[in-house]
Short mmCIF file of C-alpha atoms in Angstrom, two decimals:
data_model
loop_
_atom_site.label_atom_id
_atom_site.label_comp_id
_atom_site.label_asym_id
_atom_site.label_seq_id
_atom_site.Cartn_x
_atom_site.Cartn_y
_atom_site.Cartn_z
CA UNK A 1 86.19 168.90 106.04
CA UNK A 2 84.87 165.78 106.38
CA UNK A 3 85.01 163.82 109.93
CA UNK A 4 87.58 161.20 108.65
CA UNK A 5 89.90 164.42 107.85
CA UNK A 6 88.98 165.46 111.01
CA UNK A 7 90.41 162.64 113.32
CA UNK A 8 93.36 162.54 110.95
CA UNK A 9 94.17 166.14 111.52
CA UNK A 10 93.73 165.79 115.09
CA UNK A 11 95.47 162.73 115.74
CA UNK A 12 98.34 164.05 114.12
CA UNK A 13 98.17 167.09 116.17
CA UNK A 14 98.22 164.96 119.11
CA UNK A 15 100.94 162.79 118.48
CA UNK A 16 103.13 165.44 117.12
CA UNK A 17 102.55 167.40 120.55
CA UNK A 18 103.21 164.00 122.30
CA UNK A 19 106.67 163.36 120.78
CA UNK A 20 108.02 166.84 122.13
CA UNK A 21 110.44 166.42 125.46
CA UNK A 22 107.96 167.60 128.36
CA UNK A 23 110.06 170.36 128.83
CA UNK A 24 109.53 171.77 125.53
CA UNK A 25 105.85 171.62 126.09
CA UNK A 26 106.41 173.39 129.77
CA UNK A 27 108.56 175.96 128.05
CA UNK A 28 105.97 176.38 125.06
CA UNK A 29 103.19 176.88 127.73
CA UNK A 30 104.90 179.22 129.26
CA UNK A 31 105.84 181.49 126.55
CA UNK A 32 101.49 181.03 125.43
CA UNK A 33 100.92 182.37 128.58
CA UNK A 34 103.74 185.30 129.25
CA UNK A 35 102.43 186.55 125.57
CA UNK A 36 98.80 186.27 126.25
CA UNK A 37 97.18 190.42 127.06
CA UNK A 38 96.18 190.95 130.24
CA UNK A 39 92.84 190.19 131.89
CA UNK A 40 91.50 193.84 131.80
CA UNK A 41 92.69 194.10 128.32
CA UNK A 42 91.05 190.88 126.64
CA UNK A 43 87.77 191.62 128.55
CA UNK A 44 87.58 195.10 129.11
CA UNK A 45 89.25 196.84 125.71
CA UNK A 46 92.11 199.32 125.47
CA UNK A 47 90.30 202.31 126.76
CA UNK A 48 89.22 200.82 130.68
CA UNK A 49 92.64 199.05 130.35
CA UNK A 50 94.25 202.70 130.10
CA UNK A 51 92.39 204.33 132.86
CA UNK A 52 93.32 201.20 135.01
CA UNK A 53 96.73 201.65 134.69
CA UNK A 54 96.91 205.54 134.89
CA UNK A 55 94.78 205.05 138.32
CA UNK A 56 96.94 202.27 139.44
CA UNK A 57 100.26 204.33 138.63
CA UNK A 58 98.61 207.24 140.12
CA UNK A 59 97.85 205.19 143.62
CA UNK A 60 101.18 204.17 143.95
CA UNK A 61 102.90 207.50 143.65
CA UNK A 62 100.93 208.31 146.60
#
């Protein structure tokens, strides 16, 4: 892609994000970051992420 593209592409981006209602782009941010996975997932992996939660769950029975 060459850097004319470039600014094109992200110009357009910009303006196109720009022309929303800010409460569309509140709502939209929101959504982004109910869907995102949670911390220990993303850094950790599935398997930590499991015992963390059986450990957790088991805590709170207590």
């Amino acid at each position: 892609m060459k850097t004319n593209d470039y600014v094109k592409y992200i110009t357009q981006t910009f303006v196109q994000y720009m022309d929303q209602p800010k409460e569309s782009r509140k709502k939209m941010r929101q959504e982004r970051k109910e869907s995102r996975a949670s911390f220990w997932y993303r850094w950790f992996g599935i398997l930590p992420y499991v015992v963390y939660t059986e450990v957790k769950k088991r805590n709170w029975r207590r």
